[in-house]
mmCIF file of C-alpha atoms in Angstrom:
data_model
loop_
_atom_site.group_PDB
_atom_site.id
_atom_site.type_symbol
_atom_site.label_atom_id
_atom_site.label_comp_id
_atom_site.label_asym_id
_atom_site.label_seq_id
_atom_site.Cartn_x
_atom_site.Cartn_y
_atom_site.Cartn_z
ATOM 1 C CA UNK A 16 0.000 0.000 0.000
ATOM 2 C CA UNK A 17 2.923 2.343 1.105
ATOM 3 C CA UNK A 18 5.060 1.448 -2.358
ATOM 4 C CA UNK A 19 1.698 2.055 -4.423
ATOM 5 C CA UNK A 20 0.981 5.791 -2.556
ATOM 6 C CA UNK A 21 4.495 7.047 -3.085
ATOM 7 C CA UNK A 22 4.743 5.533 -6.708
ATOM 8 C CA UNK A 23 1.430 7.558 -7.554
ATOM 9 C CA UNK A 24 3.025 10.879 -6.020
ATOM 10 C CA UNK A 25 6.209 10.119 -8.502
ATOM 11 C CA UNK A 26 4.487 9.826 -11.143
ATOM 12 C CA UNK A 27 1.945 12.880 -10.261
ATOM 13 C CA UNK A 28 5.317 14.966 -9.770
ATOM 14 C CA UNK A 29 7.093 13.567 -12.958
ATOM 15 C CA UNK A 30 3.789 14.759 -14.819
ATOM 16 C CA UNK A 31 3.830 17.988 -13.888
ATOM 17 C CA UNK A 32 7.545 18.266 -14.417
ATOM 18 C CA UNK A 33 6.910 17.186 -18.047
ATOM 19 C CA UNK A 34 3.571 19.149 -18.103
ATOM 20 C CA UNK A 35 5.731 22.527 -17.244
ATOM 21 C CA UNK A 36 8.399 21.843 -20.230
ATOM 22 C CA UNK A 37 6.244 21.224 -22.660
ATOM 23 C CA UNK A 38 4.771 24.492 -21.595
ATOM 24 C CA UNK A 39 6.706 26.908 -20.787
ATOM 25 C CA UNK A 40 4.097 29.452 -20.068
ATOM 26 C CA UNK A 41 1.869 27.189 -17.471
ATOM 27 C CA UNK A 42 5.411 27.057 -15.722
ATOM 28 C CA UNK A 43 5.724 31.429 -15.744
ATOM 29 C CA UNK A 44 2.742 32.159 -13.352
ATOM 30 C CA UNK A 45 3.977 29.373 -11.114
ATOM 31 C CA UNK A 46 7.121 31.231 -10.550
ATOM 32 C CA UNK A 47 5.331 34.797 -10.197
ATOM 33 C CA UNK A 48 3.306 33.239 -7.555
ATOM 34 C CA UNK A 49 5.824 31.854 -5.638
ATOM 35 C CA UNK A 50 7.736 34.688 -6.096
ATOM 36 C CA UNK A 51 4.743 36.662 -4.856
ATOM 37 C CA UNK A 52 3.758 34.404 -2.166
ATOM 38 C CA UNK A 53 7.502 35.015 -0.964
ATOM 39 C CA UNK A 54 7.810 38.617 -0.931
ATOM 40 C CA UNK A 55 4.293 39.483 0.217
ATOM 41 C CA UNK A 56 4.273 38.453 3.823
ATOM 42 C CA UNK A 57 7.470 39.546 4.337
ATOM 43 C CA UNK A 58 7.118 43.077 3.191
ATOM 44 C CA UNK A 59 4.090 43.003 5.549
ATOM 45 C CA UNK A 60 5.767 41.931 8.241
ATOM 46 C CA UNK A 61 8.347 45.058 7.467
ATOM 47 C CA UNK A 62 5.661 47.404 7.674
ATOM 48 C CA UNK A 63 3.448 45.510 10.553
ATOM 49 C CA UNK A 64 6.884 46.463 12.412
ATOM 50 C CA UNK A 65 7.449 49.827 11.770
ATOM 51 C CA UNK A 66 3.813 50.386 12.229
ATOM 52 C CA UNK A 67 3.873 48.810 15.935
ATOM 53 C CA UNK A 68 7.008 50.516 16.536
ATOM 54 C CA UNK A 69 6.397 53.857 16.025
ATOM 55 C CA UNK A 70 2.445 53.745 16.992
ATOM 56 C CA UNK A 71 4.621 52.589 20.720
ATOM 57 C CA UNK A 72 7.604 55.733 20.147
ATOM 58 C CA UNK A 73 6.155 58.974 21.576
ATOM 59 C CA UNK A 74 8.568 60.753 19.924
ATOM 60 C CA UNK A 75 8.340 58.785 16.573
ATOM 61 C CA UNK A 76 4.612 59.015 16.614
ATOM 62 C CA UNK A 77 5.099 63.029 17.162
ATOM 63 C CA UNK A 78 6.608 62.899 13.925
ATOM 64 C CA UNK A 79 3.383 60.829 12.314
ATOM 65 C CA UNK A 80 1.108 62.789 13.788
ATOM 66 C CA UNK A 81 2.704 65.813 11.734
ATOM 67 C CA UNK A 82 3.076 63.423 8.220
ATOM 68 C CA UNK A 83 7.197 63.074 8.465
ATOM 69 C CA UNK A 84 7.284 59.511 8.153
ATOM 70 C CA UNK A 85 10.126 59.565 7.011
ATOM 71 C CA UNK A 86 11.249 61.102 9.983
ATOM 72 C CA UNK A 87 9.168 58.520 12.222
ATOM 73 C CA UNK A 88 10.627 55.789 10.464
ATOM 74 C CA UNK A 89 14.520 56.819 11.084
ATOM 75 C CA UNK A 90 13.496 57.163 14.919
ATOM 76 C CA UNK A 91 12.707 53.472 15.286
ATOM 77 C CA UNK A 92 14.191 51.979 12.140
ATOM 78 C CA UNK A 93 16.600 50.360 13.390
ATOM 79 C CA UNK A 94 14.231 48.450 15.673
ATOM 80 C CA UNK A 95 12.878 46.805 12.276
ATOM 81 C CA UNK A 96 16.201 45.804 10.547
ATOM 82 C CA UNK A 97 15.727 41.869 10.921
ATOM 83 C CA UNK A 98 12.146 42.456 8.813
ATOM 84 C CA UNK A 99 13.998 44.667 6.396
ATOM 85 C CA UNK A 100 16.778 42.641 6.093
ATOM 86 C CA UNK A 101 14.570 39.646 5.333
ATOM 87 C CA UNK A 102 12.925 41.447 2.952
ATOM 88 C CA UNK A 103 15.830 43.178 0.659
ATOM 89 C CA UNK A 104 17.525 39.178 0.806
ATOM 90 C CA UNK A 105 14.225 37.980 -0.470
ATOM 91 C CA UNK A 106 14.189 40.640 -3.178
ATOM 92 C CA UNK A 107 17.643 40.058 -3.892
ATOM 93 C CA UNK A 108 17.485 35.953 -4.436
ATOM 94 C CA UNK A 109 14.730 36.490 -6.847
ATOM 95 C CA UNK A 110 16.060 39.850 -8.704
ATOM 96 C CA UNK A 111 19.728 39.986 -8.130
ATOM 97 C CA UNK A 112 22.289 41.295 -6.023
ATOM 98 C CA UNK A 113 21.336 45.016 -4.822
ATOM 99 C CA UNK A 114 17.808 44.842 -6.054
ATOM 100 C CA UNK A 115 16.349 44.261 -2.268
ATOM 101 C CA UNK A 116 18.283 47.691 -1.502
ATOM 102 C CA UNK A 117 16.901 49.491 -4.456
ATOM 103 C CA UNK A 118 13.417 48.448 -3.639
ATOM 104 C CA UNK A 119 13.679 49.416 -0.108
ATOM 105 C CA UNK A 120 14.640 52.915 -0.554
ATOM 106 C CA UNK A 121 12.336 53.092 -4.009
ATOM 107 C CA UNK A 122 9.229 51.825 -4.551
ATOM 108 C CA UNK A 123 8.412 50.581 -0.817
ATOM 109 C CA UNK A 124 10.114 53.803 0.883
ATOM 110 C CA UNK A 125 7.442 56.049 -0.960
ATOM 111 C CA UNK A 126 4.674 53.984 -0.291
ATOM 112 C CA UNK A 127 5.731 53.541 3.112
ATOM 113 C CA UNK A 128 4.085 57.083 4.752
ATOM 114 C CA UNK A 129 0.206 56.006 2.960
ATOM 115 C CA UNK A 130 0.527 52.349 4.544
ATOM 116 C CA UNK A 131 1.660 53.825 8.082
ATOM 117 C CA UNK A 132 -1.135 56.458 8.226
ATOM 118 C CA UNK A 133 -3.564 54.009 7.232
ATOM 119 C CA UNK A 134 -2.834 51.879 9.328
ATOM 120 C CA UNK A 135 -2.101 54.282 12.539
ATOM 121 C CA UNK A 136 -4.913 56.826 11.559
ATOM 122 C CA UNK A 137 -6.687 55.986 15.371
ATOM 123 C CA UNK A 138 -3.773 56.725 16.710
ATOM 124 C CA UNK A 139 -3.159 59.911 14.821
ATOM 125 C CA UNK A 140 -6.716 61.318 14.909
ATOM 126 C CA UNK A 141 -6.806 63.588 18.120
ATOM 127 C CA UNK A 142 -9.883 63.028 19.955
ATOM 128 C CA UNK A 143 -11.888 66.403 21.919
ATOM 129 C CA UNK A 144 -14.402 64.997 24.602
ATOM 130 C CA UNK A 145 -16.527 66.686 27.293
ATOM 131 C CA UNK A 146 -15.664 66.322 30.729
ATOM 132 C CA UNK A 147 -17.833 68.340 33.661
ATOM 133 C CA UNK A 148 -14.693 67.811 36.254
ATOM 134 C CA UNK A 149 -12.703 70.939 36.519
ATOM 135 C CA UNK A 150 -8.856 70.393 35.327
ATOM 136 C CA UNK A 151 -6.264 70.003 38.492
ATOM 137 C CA UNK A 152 -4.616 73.273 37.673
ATOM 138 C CA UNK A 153 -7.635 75.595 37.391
ATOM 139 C CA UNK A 154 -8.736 77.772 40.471
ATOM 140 C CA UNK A 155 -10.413 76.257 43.509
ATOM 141 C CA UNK A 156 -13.811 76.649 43.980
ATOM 142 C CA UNK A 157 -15.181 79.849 45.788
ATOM 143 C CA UNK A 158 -16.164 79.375 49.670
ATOM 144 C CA UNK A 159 -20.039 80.771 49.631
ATOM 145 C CA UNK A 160 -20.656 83.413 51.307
ATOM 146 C CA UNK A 161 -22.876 81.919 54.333
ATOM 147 C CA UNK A 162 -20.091 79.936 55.435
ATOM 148 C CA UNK A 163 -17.959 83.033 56.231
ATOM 149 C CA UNK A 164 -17.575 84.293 60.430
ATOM 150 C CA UNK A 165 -17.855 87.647 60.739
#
């Protein structure tokens, strides 16, 4: 039973091996995909980290809140480098040497700012709300005057 399961899954593999020379454009999208299904999470998980980061940096999140991401960024970027790195490697096993670098500080840099505000807009709205307590540094209330001694 064993020898007849892994004999089918030869042959299914050896099929498709011989399916995707014969056809050289089935075998393309394959490659995209993977390619795709690759990069994708990990330029997420880039971005999931520098969105965490600075939404948790007062300082870096001052910068947000005034739309210098950039700025944001360099405050905590360093704090991200093992997503980044794992990123550029990616993008340089599938499009050369250098090409992760180029994409970082091209195409994902300037999309970088629209992600982060999307994703941090709560954080970057600032919210007014009533409150019928006086603050702690205003004036104390006024002693009536029935409670005076004359």
């Amino acid at each position: 039973m064993m020898k007849a399961l892994l004999y089918g899954a030869i042959c299914t593999l050896a099929a498709m091996e011989l399916a995707a020379a014969a056809h050289p454009a089935v075998a393309a999208p394959s490659r995209a995909e993977h390619r795709r299904a690759v990069l994708t999470p990990l330029e997420q998980a880039a971005t999931d980290c520098f969105a965490e980061t600075i939404g948790n940096n007062p300082a870096a999140l001052a910068h947000a809140r005034a739309g210098r991401w950039y700025e944001a960024a360099g405050v905590i970027g360093f704090l991200c480098r093992p997503e980044v790195d794992a990123m550029t490697k990616a993008r340089d096993h599938f499009e050369g040497r250098g090409a992760g670098g180029r994409y970082f500080t091209g195409p994902y840099t300037r999309h970088l700012g629209q992600e982060l505000a999307r994703r941090l807009e709560p954080l970057l709205t600032t919210k007014a709300f009533a409150n019928a307590e006086p603050r702690a540094d205003s004036e104390a209330p006024a002693v009536p005057a029935a409670a005076e001694e004359p």
